[in-house]
CSV table of C-alpha atoms and ligand atoms in Angstrom, one decimal:
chain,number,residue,atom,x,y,z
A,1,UNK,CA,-74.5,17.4,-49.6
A,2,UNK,CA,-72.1,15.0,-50.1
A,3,UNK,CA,-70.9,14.4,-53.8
A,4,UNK,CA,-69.5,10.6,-53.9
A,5,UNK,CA,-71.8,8.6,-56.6
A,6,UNK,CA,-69.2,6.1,-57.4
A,7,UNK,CA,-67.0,4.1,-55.4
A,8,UNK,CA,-64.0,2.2,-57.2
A,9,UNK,CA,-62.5,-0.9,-55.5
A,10,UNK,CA,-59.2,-2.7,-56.1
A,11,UNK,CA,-57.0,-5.5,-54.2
A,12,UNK,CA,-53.4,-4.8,-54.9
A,13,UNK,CA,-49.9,-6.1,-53.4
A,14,UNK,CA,-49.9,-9.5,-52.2
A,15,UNK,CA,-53.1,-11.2,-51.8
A,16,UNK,CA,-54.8,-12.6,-49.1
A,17,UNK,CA,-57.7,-14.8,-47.8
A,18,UNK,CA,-61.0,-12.3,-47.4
A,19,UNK,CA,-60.3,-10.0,-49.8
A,20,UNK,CA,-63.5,-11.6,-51.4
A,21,UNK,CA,-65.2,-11.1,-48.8
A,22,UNK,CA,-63.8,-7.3,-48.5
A,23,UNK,CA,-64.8,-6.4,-51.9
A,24,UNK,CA,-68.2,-8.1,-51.1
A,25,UNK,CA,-68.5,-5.7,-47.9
A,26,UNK,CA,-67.5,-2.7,-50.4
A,27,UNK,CA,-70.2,-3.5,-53.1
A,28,UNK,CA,-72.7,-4.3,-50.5
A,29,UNK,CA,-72.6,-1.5,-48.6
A,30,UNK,CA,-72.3,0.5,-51.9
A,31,UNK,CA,-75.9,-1.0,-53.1
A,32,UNK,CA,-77.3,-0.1,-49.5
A,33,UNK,CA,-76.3,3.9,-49.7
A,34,UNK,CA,-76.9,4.1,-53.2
A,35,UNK,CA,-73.6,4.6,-54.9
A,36,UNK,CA,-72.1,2.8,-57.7
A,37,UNK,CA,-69.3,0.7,-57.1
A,38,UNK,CA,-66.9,0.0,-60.1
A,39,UNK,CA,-63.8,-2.7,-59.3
A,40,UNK,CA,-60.7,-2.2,-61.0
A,41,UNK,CA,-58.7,-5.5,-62.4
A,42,UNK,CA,-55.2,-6.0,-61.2
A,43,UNK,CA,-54.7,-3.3,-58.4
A,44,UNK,CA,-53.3,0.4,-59.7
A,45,UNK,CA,-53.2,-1.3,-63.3
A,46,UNK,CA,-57.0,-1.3,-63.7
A,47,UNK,CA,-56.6,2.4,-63.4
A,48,UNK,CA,-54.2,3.0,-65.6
A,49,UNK,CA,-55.3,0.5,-68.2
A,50,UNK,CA,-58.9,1.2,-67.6
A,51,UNK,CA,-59.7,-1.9,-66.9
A,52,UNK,CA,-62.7,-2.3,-64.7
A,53,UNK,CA,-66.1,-3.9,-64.6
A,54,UNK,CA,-69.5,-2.3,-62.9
A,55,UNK,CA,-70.1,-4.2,-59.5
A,56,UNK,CA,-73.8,-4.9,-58.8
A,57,UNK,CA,-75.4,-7.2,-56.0
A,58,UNK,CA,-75.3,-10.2,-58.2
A,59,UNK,CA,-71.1,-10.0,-59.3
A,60,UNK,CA,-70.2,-10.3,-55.5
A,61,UNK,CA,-72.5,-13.3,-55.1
A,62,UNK,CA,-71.2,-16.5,-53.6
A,63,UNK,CA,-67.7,-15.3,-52.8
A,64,UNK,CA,-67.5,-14.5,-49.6
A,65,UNK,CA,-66.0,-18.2,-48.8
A,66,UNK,CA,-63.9,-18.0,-51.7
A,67,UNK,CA,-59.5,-17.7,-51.2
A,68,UNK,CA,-58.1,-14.9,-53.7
A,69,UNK,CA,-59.4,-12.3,-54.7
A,70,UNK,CA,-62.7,-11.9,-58.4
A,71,UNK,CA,-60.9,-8.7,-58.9
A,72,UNK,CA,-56.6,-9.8,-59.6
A,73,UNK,CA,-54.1,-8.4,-57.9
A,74,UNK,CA,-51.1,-6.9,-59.0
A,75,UNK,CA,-48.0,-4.7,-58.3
A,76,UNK,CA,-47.7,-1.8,-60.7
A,77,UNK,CA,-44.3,-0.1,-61.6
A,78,UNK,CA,-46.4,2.0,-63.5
A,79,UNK,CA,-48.0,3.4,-60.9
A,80,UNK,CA,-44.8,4.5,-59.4
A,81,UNK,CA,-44.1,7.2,-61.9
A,82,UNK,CA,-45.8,10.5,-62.4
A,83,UNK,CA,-47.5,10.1,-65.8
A,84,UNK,CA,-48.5,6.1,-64.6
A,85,UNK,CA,-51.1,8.5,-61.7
A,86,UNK,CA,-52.1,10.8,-64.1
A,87,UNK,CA,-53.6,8.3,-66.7
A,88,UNK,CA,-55.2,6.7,-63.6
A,89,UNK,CA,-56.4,10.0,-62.3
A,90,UNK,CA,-57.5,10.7,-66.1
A,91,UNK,CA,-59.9,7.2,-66.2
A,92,UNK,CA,-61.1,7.7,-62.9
A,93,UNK,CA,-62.3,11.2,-63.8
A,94,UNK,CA,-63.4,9.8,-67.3
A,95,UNK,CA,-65.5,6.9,-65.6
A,96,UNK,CA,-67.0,9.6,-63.0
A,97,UNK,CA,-65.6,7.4,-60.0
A,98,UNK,CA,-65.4,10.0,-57.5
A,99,UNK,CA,-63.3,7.9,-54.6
A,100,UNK,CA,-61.6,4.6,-54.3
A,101,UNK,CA,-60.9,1.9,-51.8
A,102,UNK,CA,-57.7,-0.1,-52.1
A,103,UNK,CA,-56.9,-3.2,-50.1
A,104,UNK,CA,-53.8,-4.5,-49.4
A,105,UNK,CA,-50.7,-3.6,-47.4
A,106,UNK,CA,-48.4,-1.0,-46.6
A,107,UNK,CA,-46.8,-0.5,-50.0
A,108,UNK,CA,-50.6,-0.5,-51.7
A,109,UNK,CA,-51.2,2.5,-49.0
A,110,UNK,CA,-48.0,4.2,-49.9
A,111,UNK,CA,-49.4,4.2,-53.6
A,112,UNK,CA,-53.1,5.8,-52.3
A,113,UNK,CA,-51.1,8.5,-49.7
A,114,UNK,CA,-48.8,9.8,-52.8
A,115,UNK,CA,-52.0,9.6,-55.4
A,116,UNK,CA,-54.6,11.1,-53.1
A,117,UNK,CA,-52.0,13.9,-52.0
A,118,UNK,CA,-51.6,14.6,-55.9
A,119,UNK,CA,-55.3,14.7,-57.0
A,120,UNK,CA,-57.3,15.7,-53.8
A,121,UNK,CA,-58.5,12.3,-54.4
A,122,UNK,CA,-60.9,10.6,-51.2
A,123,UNK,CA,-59.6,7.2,-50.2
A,124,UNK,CA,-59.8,4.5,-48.0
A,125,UNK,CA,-57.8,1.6,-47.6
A,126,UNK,CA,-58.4,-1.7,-46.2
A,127,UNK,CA,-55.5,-3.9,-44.3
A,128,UNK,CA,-55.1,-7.0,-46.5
A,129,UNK,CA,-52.2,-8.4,-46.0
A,130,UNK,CA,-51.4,-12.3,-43.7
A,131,UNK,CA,-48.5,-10.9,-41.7
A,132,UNK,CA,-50.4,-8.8,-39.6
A,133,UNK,CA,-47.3,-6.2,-39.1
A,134,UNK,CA,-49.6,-3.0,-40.0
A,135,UNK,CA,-49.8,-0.1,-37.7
A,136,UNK,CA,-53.5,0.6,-37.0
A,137,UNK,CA,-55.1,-2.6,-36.6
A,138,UNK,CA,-54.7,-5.5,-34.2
A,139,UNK,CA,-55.6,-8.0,-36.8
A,140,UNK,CA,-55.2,-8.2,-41.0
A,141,UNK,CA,-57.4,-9.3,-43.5
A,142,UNK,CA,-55.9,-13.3,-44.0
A,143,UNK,CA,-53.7,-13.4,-40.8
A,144,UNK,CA,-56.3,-15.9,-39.4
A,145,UNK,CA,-56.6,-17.8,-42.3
A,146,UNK,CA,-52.9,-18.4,-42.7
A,147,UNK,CA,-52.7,-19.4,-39.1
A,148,UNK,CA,-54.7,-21.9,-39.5
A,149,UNK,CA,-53.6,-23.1,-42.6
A,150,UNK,CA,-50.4,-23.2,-40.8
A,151,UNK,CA,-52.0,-25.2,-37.9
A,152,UNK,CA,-53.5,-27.9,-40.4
A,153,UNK,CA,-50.1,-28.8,-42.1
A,154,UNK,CA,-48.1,-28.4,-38.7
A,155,UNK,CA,-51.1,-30.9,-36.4
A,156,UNK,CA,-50.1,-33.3,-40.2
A,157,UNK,CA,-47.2,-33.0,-39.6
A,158,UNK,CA,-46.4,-33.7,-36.3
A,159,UNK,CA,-48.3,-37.1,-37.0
A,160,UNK,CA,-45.4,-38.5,-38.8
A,161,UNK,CA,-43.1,-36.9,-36.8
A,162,UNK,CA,-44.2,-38.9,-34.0
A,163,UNK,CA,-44.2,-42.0,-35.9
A,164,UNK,CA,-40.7,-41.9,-37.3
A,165,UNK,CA,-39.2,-40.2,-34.2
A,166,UNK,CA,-38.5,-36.8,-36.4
A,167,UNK,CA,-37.4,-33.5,-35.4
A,168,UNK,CA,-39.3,-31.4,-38.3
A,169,UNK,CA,-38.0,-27.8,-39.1
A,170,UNK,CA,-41.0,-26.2,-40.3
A,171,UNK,CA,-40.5,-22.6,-42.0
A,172,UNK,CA,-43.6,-20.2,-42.6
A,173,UNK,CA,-44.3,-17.1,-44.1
A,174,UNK,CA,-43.1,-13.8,-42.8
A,175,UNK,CA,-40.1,-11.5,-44.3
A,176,UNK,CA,-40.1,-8.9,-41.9
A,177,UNK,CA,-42.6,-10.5,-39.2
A,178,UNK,CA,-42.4,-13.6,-37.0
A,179,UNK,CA,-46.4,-13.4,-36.0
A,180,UNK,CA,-47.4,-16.0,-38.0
A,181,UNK,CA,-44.5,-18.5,-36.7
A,182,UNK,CA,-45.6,-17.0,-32.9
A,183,UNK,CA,-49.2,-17.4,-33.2
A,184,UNK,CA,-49.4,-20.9,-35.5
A,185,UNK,CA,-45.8,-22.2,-33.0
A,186,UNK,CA,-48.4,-22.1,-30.1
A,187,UNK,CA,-51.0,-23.3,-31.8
A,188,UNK,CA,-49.4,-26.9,-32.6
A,189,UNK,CA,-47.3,-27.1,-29.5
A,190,UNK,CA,-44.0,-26.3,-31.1
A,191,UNK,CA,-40.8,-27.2,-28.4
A,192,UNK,CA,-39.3,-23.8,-30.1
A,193,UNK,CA,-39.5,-21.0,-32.8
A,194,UNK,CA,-37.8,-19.0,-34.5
A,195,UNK,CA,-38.4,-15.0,-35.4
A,196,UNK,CA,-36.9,-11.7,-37.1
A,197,UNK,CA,-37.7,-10.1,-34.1
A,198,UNK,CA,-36.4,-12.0,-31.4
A,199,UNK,CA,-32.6,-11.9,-32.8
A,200,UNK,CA,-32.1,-15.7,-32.2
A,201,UNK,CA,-29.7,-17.9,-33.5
A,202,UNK,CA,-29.1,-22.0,-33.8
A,203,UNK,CA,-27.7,-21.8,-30.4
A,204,UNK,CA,-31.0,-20.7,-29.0
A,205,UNK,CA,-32.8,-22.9,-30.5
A,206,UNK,CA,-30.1,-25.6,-29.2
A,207,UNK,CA,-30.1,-24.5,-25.8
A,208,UNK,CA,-34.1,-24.8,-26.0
A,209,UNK,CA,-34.6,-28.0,-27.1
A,210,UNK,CA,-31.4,-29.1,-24.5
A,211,UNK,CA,-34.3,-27.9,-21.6
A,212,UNK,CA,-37.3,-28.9,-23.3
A,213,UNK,CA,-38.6,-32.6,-22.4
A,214,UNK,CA,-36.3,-35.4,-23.8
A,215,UNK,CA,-38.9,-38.2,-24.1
A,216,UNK,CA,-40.9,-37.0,-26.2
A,217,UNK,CA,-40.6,-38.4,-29.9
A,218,UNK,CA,-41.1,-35.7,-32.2
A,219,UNK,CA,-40.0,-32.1,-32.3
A,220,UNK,CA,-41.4,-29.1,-34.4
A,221,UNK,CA,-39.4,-25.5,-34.4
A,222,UNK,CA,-41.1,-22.7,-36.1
A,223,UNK,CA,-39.0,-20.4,-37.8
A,224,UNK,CA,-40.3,-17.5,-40.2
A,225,UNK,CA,-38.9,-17.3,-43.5
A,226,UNK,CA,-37.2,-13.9,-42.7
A,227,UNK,CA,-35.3,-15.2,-39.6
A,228,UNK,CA,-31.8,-14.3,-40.0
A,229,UNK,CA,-30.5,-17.9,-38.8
A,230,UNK,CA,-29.4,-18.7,-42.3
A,231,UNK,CA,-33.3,-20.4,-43.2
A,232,UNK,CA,-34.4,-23.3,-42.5
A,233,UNK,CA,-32.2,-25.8,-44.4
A,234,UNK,CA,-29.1,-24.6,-42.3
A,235,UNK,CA,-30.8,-25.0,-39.3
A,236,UNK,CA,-31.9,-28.3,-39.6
A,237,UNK,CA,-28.2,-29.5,-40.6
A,238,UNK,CA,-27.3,-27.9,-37.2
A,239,UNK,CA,-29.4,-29.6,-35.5
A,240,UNK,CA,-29.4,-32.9,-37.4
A,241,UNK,CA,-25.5,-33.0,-36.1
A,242,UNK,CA,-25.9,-32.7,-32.6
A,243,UNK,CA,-29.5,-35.0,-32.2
A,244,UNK,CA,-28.3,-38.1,-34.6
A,245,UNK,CA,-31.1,-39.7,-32.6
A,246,UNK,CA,-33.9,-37.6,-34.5
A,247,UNK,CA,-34.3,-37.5,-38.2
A,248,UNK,CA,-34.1,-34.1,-39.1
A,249,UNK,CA,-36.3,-32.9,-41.5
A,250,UNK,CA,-37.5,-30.0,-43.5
A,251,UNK,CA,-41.0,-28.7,-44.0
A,252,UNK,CA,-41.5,-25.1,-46.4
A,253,UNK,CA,-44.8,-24.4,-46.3
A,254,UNK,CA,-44.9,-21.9,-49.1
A,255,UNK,CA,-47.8,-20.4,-50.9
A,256,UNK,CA,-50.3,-22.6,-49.8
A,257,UNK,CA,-50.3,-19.8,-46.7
A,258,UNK,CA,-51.9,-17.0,-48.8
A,259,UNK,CA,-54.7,-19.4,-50.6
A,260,UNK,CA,-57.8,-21.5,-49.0
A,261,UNK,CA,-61.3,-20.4,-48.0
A,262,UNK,CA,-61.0,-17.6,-45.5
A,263,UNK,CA,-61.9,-18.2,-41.4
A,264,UNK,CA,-64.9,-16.7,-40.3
A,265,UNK,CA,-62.9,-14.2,-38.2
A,266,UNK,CA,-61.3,-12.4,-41.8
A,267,UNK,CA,-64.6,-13.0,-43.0
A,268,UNK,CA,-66.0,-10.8,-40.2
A,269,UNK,CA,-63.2,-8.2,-39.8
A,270,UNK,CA,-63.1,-7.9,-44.1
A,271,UNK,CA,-67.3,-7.4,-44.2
A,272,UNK,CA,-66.8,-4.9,-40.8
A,273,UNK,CA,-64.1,-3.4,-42.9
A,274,UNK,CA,-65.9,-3.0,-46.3
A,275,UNK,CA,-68.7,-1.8,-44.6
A,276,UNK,CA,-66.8,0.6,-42.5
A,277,UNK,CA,-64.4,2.1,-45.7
A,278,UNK,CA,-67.6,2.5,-47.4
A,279,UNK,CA,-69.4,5.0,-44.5
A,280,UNK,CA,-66.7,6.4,-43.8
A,281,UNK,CA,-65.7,7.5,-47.4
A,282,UNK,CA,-70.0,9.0,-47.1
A,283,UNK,CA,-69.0,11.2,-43.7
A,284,UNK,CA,-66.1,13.1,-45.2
A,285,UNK,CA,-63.1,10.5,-44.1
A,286,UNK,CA,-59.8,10.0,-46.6
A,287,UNK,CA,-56.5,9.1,-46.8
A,288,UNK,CA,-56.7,6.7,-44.3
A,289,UNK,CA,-56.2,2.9,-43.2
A,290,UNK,CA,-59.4,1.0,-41.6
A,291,UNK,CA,-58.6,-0.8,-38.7
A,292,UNK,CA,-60.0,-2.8,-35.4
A,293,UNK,CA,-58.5,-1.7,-32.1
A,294,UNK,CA,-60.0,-3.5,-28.9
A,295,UNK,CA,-62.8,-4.2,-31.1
A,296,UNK,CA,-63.3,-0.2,-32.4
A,297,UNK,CA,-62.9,0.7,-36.0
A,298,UNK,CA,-60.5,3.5,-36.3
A,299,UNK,CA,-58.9,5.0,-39.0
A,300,UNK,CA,-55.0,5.6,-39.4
A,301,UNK,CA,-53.6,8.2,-41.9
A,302,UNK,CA,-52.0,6.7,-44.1
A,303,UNK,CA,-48.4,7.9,-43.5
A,304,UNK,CA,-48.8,5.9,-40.1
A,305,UNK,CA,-50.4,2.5,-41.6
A,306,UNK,CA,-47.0,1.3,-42.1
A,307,UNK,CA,-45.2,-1.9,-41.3
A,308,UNK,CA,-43.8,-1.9,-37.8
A,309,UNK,CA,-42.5,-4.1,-35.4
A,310,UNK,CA,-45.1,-4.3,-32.3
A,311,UNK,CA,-43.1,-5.1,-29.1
A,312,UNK,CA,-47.0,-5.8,-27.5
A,313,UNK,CA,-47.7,-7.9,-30.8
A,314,UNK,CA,-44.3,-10.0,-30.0
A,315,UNK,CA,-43.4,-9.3,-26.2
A,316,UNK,CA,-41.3,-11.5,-24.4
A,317,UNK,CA,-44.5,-12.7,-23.0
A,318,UNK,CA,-45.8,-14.1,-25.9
A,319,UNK,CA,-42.3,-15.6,-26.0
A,320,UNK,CA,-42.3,-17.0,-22.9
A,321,UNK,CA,-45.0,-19.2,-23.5
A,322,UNK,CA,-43.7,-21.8,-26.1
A,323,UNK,CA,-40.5,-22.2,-23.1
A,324,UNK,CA,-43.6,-23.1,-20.3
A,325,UNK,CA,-45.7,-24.8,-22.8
A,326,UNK,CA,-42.6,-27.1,-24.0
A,327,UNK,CA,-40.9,-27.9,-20.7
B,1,ATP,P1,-47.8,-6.9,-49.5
B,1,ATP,O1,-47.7,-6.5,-48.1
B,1,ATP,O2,-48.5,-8.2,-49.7
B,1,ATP,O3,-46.4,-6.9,-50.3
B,1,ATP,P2,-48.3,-4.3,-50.5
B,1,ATP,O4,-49.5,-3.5,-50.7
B,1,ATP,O5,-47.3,-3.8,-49.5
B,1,ATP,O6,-48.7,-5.8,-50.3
B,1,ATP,P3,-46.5,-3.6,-52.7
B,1,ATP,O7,-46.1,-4.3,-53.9
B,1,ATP,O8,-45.4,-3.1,-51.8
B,1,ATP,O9,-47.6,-4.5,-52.0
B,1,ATP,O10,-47.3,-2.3,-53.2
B,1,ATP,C1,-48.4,-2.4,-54.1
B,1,ATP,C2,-48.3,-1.3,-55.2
B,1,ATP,O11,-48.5,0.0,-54.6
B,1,ATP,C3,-47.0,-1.2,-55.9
B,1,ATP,O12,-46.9,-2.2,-56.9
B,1,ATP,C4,-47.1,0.2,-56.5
B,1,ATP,O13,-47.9,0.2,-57.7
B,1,ATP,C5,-47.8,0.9,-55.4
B,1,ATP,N1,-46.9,1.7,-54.6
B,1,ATP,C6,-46.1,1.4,-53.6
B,1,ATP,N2,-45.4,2.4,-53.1
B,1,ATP,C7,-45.6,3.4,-53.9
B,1,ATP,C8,-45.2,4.8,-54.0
B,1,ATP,N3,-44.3,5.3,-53.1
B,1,ATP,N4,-45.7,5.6,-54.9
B,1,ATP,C9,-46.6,5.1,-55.8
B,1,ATP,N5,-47.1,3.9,-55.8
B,1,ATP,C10,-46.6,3.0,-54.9
């Protein structure tokens, strides 16, 4: 007979758009097998300040559009240290919550591995995260979204590039990953981009835009924030030296990345997700990541849901096709 009554849900690390509609899935599928679902505030700190509220059908109403996350997110030092897991253990066993799932990225599943090896403890996590660099899925909760956020400021953008003859230098998010500045550089026809992964420098990019088309009166380059090029400032006063006949310009799109109402394609993946955590949790899975392969849910032990660079996620392929698509 299985023995899980309660479910407890949290969003912790960085948010991301469709964590609403992940918790929804959670509580949802909760209601449907007839276990209580109780959502933690602020990540690993709800558990360790006992902070949570009692999710019925009603609290995940009218959210599933909504950017953010009803629940906070957080990062918890406190949950780093010995005695920071034992008062969460203590209020989870107080509060009869007899599993949890946790979404958010790599270091939120880092937190679950070391807490669920500790306490015997049954969780599941769900990939929340916009860079998409998690082993075990082909696609994160809020990727989507942030590309097309991305897409609308770039296609904005490029509208008065083209009126004022601009080169724009346009710098998105991505530390340790260039898929966002892949995906969202095809998207709005950037002549070139810029990644972590792909080891370029200025001279690339100069070379690049040398053998891309020369009448064409505006110019976008891509570059993720993590690129290793010096950032985007010193690569548009490169590049503002040797075109004097563009006007070189800066674009850093920021935060506005992780907000905004979610795309219907996290909106699926997070409810398929919720849905999924939630069963599996029922038939005996734990300690393991959620994820869509070629459209299959698997699940990936924790210790191997970790941030990785995919050489099929950012082949040369993939590469290849802002030089064709900009000649
Ligand atoms: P993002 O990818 O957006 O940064 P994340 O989930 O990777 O999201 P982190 O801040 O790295 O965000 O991790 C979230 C929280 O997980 C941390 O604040 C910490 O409380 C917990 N955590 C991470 N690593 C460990 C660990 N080794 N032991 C215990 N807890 C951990």
């Amino acid at each position: 007979m299985n023995k899980i009554k309660n479910i407890g849900v949290l969003t912790s690390g960085g948010d991301s758009p469709g964590m609403n509609a992940a918790i929804r899935a959670v509580v949802r599928a909760g209601i449907y097998h007839e276990v209580e679902v109780t959502g933690f505030i602020r990540g690993y700190e709800g558990l360790i300040n006992n902070d949570f509220v009692n999710m019925d059908r009603k609290s995940v109403a009218n959210i599933i559009q909504r950017g953010g996350t009803i629940l906070k997110t957080a990062r918890s030092e406190a949950f780093n240290t010995v005695e920071g897991r034992k008062k969460a253990y203590d209020n989870l066993k107080a509060n009869h919550v007899d599993a949890l799932v946790v979404i958010g990225g790599d270091g939120t599943f880092r937190g679950a591995s070391v807490f669920s090896k500790e306490y015997d403890f049954p969780i599941i996590g769900l990939p929340g995260t916009i860079d998409n660099d998690l082993e075990g899925t082909d696609f994160t909760i809020g990727y989507d979204s942030a590309l097309n956020t991305v897409v609308d400021a770039v296609d904005k953008i490029r509208d008065t590039a083209e009126s004022h003859d601009r080169l724009f230098v346009v710098e998105v998010m991505g530390r340790d990953s260039g898929l966002i500045a892949l995906r969202s550089g095809i998207g709005v026809g950037a002549e070139a981009i810029m990644i972590p992964e792909a080891n370029m420098d200025v001279d690339d990019i100069l070379h690049k835009l040398d053998h891309s088309r020369q009448d064409k009166s505006s110019k976008i380059i891509v570059i993720a924030e993590g690129d290793e090029a010096g950032g985007a400032f010193a690569v548009a006063e490169v590049l503002q030296k040797k075109y004097p006949q563009y006007d070189t310009k800066v674009s850093v799109l920021g935060h506005i990345q992780r907000g905004g109402k979610p795309t219907c394609m996290d909106r699926v993946l997070a409810s398929r997700f919720g849905v999924a955590a939630v069963e599996g949790l029922l038939n005996g899975e734990r300690g393991a990541m959620v994820g869509q392969i070629n459209r299959e849910i698997v699940f990936t032990p924790f210790d191997h849901a970790t941030k990785h660079i995919d050489a099929e996620k950012v082949s040369s392929t993939w590469l290849k096709l802002i030089d064709i698509l900009s000649f």
